[in-house]
CSV table of C-alpha atoms and ligand atoms in Angstrom, one decimal:
chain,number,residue,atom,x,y,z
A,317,UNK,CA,133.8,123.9,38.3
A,318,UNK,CA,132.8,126.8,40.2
A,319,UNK,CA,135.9,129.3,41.2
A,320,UNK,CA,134.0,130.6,44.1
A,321,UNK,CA,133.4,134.2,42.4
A,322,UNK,CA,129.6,133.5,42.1
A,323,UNK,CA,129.2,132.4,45.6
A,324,UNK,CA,127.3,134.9,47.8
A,325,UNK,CA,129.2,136.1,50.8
A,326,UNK,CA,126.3,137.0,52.2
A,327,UNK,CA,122.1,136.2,51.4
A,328,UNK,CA,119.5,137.7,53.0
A,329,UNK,CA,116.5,135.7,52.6
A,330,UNK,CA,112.5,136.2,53.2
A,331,UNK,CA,113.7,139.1,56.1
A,332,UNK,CA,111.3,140.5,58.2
A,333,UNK,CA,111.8,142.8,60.9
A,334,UNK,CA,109.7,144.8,63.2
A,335,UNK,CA,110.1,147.1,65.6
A,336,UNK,CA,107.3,147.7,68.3
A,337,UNK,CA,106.1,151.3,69.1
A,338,UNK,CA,102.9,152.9,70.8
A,339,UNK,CA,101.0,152.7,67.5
A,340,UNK,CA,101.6,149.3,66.6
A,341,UNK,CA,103.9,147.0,64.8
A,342,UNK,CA,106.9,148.9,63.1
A,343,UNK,CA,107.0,146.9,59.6
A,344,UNK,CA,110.8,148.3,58.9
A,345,UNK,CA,111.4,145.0,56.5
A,346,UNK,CA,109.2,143.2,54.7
A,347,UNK,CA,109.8,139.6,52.9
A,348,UNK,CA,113.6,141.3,51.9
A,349,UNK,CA,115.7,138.6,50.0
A,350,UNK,CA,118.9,139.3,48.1
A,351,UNK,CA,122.5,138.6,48.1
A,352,UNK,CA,126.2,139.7,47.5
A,353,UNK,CA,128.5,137.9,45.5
A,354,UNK,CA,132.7,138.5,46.6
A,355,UNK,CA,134.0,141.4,46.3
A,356,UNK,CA,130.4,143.1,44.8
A,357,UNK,CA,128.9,146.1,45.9
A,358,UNK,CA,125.8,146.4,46.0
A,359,UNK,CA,123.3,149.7,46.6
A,360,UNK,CA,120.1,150.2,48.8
A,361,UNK,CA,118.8,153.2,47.6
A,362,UNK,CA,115.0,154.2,48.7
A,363,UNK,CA,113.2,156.8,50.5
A,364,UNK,CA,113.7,158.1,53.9
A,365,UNK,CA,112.2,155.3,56.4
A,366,UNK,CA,112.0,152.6,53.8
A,367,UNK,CA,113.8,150.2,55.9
A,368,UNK,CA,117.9,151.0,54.4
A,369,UNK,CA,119.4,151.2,58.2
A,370,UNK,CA,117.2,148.3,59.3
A,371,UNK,CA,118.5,145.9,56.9
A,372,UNK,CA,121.5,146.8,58.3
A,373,UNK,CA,121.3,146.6,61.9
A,374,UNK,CA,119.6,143.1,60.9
A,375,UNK,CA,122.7,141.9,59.1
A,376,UNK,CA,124.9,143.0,62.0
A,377,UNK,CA,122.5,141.7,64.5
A,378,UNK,CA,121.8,144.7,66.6
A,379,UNK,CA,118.4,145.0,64.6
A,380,UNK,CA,116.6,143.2,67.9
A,381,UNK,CA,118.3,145.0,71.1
A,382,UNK,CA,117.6,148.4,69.2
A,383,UNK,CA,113.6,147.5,68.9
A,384,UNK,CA,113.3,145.9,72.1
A,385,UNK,CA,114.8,149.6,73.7
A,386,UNK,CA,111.7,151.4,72.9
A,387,UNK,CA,109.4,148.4,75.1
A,388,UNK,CA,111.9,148.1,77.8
A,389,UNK,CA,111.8,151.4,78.7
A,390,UNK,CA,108.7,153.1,77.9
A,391,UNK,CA,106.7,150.8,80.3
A,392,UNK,CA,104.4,150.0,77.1
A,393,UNK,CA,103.1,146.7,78.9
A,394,UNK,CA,101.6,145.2,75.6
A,395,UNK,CA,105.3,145.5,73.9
A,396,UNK,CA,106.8,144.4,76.4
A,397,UNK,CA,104.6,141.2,75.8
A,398,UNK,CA,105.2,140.5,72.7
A,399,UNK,CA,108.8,140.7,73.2
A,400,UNK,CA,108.5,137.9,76.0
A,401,UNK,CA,106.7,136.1,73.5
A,402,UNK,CA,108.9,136.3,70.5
A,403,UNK,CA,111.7,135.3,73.2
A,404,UNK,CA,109.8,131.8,74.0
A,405,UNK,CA,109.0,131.5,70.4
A,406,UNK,CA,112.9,131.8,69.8
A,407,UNK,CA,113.7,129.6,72.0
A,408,UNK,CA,111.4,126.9,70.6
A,409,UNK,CA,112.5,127.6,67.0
A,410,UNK,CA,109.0,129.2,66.3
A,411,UNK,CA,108.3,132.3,63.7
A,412,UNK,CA,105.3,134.3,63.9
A,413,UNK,CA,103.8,131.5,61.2
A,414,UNK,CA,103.4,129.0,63.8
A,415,UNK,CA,102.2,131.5,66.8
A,416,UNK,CA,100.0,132.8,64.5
A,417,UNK,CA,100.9,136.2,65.5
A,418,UNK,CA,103.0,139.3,64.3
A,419,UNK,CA,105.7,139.4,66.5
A,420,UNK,CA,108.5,142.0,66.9
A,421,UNK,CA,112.3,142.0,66.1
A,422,UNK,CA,113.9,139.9,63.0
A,423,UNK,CA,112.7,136.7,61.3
A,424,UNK,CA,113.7,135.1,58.2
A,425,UNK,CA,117.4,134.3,57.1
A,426,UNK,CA,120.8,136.1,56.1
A,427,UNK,CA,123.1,133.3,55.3
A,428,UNK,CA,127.1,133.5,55.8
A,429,UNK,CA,129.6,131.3,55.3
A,430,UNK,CA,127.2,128.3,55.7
A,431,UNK,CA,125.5,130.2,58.6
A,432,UNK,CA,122.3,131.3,59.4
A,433,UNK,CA,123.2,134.6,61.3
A,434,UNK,CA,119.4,135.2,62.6
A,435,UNK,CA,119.8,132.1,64.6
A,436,UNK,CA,123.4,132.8,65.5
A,437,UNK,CA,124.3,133.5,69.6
A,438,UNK,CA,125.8,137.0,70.8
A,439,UNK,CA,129.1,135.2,71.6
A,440,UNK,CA,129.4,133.7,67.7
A,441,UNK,CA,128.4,137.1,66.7
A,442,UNK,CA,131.2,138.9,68.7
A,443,UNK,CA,133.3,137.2,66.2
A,444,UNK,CA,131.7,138.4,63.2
A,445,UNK,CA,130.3,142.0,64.1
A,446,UNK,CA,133.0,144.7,63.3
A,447,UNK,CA,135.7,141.7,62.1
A,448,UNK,CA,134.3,140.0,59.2
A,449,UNK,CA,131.2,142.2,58.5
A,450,UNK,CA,132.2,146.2,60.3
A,451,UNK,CA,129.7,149.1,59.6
A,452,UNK,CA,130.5,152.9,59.2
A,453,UNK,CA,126.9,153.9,60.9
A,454,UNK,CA,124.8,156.8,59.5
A,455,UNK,CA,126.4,160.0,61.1
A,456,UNK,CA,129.7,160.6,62.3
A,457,UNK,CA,129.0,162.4,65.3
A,458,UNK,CA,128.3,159.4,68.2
A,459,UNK,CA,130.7,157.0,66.1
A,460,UNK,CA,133.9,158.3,67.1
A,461,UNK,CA,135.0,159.3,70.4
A,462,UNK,CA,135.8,163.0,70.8
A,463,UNK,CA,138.4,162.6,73.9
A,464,UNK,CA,140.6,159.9,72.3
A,465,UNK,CA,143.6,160.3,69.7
A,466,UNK,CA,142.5,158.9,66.6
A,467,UNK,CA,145.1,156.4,66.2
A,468,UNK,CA,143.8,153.8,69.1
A,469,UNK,CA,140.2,154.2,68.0
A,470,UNK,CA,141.5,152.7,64.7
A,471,UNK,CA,143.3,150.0,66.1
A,472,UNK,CA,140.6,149.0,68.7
A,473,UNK,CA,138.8,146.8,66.4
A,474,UNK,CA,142.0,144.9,66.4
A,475,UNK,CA,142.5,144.5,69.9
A,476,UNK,CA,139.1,143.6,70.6
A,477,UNK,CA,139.3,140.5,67.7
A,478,UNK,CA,142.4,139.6,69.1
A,479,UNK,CA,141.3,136.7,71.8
A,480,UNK,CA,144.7,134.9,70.9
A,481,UNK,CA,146.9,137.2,71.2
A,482,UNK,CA,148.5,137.0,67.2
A,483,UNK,CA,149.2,140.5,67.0
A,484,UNK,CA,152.0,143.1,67.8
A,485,UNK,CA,151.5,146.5,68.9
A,486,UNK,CA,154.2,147.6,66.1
A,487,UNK,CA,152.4,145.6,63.9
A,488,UNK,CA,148.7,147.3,64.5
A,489,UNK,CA,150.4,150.7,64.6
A,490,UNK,CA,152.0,149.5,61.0
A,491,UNK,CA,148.2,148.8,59.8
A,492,UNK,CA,146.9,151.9,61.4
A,493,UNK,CA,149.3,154.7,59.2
A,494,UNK,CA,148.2,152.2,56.1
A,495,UNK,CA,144.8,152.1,56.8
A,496,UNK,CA,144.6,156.1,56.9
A,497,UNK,CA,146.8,156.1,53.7
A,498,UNK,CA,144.1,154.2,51.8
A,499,UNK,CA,141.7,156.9,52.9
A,500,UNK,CA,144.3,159.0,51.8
A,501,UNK,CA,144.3,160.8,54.9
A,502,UNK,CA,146.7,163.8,55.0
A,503,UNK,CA,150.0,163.6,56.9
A,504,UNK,CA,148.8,160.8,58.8
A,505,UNK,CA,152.3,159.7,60.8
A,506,UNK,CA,151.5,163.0,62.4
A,507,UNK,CA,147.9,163.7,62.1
A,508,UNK,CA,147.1,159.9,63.7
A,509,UNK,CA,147.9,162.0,67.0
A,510,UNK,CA,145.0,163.8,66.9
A,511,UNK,CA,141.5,164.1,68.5
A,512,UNK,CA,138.6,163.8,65.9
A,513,UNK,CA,137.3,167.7,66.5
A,514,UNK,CA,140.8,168.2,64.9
A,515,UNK,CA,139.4,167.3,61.9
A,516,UNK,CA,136.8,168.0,59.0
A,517,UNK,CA,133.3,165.9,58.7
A,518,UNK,CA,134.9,164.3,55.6
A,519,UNK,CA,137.9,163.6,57.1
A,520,UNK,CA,135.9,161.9,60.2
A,521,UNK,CA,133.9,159.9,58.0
A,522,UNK,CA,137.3,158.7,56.1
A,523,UNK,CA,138.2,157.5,59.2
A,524,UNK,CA,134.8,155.6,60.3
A,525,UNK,CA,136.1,153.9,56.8
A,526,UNK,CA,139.5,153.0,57.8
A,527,UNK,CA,138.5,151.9,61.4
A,528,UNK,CA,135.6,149.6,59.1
A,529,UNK,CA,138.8,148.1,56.9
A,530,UNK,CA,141.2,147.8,59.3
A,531,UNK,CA,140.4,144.1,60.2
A,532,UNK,CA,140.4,143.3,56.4
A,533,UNK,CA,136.6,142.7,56.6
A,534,UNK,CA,134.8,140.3,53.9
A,535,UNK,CA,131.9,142.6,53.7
A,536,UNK,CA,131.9,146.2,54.5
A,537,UNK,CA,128.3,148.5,55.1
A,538,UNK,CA,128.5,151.9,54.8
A,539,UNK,CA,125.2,153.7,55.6
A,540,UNK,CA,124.6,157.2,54.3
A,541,UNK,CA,128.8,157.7,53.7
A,542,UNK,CA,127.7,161.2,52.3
A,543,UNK,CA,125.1,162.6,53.9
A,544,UNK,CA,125.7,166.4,55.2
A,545,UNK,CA,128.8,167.1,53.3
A,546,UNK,CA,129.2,169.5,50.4
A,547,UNK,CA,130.3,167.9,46.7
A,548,UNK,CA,133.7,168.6,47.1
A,549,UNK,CA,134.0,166.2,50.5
A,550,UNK,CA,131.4,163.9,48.8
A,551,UNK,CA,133.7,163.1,45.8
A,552,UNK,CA,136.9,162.2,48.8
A,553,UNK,CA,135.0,160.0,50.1
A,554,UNK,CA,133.1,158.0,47.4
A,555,UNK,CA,137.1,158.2,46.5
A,556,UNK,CA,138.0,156.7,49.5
A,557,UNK,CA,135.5,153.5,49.2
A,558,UNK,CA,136.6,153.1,46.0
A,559,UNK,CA,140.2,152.5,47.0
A,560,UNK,CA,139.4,150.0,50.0
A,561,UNK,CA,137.2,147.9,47.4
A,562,UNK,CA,139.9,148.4,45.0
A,563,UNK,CA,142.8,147.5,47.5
A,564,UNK,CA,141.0,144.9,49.8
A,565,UNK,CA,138.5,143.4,47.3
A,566,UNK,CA,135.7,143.2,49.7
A,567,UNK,CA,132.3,143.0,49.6
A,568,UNK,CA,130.4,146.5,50.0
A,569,UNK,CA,126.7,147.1,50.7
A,570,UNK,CA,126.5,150.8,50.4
A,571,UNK,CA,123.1,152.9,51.5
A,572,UNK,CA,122.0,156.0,50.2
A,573,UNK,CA,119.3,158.0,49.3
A,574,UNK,CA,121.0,159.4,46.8
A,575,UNK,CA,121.6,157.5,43.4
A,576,UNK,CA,124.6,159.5,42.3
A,577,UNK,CA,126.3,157.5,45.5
A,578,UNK,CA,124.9,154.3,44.6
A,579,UNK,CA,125.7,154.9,40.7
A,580,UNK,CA,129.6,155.6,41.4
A,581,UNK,CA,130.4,153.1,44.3
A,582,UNK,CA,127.9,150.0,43.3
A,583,UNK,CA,127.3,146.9,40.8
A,584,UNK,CA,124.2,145.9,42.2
A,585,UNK,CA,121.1,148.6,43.0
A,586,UNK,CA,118.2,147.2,45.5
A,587,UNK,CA,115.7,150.3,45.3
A,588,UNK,CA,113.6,150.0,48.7
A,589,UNK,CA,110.3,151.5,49.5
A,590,UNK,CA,107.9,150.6,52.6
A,591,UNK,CA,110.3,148.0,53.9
A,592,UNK,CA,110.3,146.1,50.4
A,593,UNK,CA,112.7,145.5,47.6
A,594,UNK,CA,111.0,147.2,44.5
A,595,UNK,CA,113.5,146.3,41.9
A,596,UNK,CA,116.9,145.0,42.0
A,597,UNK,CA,119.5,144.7,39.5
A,598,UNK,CA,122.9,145.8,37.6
A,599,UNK,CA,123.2,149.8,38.6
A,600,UNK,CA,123.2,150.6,34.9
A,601,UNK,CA,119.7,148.7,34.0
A,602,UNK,CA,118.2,150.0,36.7
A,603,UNK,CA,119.4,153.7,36.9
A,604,UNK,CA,119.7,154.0,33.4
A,605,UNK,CA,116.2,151.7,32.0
A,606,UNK,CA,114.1,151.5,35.4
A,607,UNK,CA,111.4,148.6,34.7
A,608,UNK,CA,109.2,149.4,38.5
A,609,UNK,CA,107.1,152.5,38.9
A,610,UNK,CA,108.4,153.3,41.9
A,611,UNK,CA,112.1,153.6,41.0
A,612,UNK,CA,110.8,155.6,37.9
A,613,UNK,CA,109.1,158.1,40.2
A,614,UNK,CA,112.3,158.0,42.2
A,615,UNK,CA,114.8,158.5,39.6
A,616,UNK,CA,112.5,161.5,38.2
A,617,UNK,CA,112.6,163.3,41.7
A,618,UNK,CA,115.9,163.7,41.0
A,619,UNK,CA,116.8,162.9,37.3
A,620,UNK,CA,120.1,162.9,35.9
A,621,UNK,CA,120.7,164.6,32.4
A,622,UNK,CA,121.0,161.2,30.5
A,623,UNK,CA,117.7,160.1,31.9
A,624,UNK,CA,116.0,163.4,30.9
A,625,UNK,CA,117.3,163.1,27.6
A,626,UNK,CA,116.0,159.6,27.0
A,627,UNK,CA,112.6,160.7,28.1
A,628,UNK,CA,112.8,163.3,25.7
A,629,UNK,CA,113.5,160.8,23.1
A,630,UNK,CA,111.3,158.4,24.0
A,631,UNK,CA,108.1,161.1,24.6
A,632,UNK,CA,107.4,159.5,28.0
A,633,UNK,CA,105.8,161.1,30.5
A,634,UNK,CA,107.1,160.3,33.9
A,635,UNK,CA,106.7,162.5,37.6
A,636,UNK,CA,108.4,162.6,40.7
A,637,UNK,CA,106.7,160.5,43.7
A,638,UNK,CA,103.7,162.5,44.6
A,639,UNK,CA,102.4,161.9,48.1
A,640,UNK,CA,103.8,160.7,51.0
A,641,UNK,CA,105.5,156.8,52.0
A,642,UNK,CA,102.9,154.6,53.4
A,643,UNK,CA,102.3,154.7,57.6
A,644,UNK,CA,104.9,151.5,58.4
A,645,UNK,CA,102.2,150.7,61.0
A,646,UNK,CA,99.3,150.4,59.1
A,647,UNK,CA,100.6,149.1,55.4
A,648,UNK,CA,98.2,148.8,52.6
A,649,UNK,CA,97.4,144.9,51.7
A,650,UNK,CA,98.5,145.0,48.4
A,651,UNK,CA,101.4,147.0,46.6
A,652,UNK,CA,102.3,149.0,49.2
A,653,UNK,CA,103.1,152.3,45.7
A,654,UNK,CA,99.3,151.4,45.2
A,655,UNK,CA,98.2,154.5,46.9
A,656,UNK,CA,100.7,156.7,44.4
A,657,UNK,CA,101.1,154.6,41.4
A,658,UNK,CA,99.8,155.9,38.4
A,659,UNK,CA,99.1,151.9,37.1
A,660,UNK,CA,97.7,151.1,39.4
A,661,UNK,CA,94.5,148.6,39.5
A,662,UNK,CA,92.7,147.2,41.7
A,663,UNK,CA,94.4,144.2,42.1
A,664,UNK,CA,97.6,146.6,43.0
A,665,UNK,CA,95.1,147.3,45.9
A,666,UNK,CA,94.2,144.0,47.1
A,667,UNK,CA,97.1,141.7,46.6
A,668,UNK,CA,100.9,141.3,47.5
A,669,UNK,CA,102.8,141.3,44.0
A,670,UNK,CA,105.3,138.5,43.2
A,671,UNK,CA,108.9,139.5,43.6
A,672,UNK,CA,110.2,137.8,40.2
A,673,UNK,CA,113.5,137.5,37.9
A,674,UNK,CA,112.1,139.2,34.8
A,675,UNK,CA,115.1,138.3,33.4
A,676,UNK,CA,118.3,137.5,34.6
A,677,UNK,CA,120.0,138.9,37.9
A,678,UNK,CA,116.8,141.6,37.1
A,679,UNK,CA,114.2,141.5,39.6
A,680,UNK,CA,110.4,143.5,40.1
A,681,UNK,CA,107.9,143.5,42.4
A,682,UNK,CA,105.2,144.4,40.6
A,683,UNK,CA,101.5,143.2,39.2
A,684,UNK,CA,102.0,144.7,36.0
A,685,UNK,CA,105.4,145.0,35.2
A,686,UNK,CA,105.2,143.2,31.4
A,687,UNK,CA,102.1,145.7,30.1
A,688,UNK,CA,104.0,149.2,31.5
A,689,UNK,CA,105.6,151.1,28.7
A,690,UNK,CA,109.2,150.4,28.3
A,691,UNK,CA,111.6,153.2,29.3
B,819,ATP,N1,114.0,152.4,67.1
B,819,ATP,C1,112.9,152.4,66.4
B,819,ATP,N2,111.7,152.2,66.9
B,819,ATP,C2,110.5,152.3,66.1
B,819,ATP,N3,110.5,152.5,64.8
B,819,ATP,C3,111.7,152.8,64.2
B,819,ATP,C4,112.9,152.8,65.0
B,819,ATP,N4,114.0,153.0,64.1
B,819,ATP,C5,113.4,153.2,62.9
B,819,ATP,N5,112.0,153.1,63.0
B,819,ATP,C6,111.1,153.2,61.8
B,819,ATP,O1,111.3,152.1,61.0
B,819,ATP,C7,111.1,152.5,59.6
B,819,ATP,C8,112.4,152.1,58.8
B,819,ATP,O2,113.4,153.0,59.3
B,819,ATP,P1,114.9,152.9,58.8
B,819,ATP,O3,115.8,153.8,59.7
B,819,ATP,O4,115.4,151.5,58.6
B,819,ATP,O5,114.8,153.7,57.4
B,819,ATP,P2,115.9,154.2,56.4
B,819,ATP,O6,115.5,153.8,55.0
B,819,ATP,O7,117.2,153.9,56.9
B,819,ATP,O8,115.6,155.8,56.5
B,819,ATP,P3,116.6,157.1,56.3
B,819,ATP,O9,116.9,157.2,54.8
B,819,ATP,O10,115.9,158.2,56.8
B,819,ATP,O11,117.8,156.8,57.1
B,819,ATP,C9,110.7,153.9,59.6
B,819,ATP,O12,109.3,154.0,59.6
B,819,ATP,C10,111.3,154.4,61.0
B,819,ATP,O13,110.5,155.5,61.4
B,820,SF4,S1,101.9,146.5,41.5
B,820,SF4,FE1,100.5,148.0,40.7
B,820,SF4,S2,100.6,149.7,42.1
B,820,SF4,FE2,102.4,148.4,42.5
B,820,SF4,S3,103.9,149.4,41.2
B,820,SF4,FE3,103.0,147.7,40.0
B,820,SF4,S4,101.4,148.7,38.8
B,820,SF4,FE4,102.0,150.1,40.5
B,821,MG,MG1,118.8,155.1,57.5
């Protein structure tokens, strides 16, 4: 029997989401599926505007009032059609299969706890957003709230979740000085008193990760926790993750463009380029023995001295990405690497690959994955 450790908390399956913009149809996420098992962290690590922060805002269910901003107010009449359109279609239970027409904001499915959070309304999602699944957003500047002591910015989350009245205010100020202690946030009986300009960028960000714990969350996303800092802050606050997943058990999805992050904090890697999932897997078989192109080119941008030495070993030759990321607007029909791939063919050109399980809980999305040279 099943002990419930296998179970996903949470799956996102066939995702697709779109903003609109003058130019066309943002394709932000393409045909996304994956999953996190309890207590599992799992890593999206691709280049800049591959889709990282849209998953997210997907999975917390903001993805659809942050793309219909840009049609609402710049007057774009067209996007502001398709948006009424993709409401009716909603409504009706339709996707852009059965209009026949690519429309805007998310479609697909991200399962939780027997749910279908897509199809989920605002009041249900109250619930969940920044209870059961919280977010430490990309960039600590507009998170916290310079004119307030940190101390009720923490406990907030609380309050807000708190429609019955279970908890005490010596209770919440209890879990406050414990969540800052997990961060391992200095002096913080005292230092809880202050206003956030009081204190460092890493010390900020430690507390976007308390605030995210506080309501002892079942999954936790942290979107570029280390961006902006200097190594020394970095290390305190990969630190600081580690301890809430080591003291609440929780289930991390951790984003970052940088695979040192991803290698220290994560089990699972997804690496993500033009809205897709490239290759997913354990952090160490896919870090350490890429099987895609793409996350070959990747992990050679920026190699680590283990990699280079197996290159060396192994007489491969292997280059950083050359090029730039396909326009999101206008994708290429087939692989969307095609255009920088060195394998490529021209099937690569014309046709979608599969995303497979070359073996198990190791997943590619590639034409040609079995005749590449193995790294
Ligand atoms: N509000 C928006 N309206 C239109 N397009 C957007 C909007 N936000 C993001 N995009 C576009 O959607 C695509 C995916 O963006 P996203 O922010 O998800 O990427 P990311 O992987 O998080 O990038 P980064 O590493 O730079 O944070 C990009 O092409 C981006 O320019
Ligand atoms: S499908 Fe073709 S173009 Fe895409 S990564 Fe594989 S070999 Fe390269
Ligand atoms: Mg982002």
């Amino acid at each position: 029997m099943s002990d419930g450790k296998d179970e996903p908390v949470l799956r996102v399956e066939n995702l697709h989401a779109f903003y609109t913009s003058k130019s066309g149809l943002v394709r932000a996420v393409n045909d996304v599926t994956f999953e996190i098992k309890e207590g599992e962290a799992v890593g999206l690590f691709g280049e800049s505007g591959s889709g990282k922060t849209s998953i997210a805002l997907a999975i917390l269910g903001i993805f659809d009032r942050m793309s219909r901003y840009y049609a609402s107010t710049s007057g774009d009449n067209e996007n502001q059609q398709l948006w009424a359109l993709k409401d009716k279609a909603k409504k009706q239970g339709l996707t852009s299969a059965d209009m026949e027409i690519d429309l805007p904001g998310v479609e697909g499915h991200i399962w939780y706890k027997g749910n279908d959070l897509v199809a989920l309304d605002e009041k249900e999602y109250r619930k969940i957003r920044g209870n059961e699944i919280t977010y430490v957003p990309q960039g600590t500047a507009v998170s916290l709230n310079p004119y307030s002591k940190i101390a009720p910015q923490i406990a907030e989350a609380i309050w807000i979740h708190d429609e019955d009245g279970v908890f005490w205010e010596r209770e919440v100020a209890r879990l406050v000085l414990e969540t800052l202690d997990v961060v391992e946030l200095a002096d913080p009986d005292i230092r809880q008193n202050l206003k956030p300009s009081e204190f460092s960028m890493g010390e900020d960000q430690r507390i976007l990760i308390a605030m995210a714990m506080i309501t002892n969350p079942v999954l936790m996303i942290a979107d570029e926790p280390t961006t902006a800092v200097d190594v020394g802050v970095q290390r305190r606050i990969l630190d600081a993750i580690m301890l809430v997943r080591d003291k609440l058990k929780i289930a991390f999805l951790i984003i970052s463009n940088d695979q040192g992050v991803i290698a220290q904090t994560c089990d699972k890697i997804a690496v993500m380029s033009a809205g897709r999932i490239m290759e997913f897997g354990d952090v160490k078989t896919v870090l350490m023995s890429p099987g895609h192109p793409f996350t070959r080119a990747l992990i050679m941008s920026n190699p680590s001295m283990e990699v280079i030495r197996k290159i060396r070993e192994k007489g491969l030759r292997i280059r950083g990405i050359p090029g730039n990321p396909p326009d999101m607007t206008n994708l290429p029909p087939g692989c969307p690497f095609s255009e920088r791939c060195d394998y490529a063919q021209d099937i690569c050109k014309e046709e979608i690959p599969e995303y497979r399980e070359v073996e198990p809980g190791h997943w590619i999305f590639c034409h040609r994955y079995e005749e590449l040279p193995k790294f």
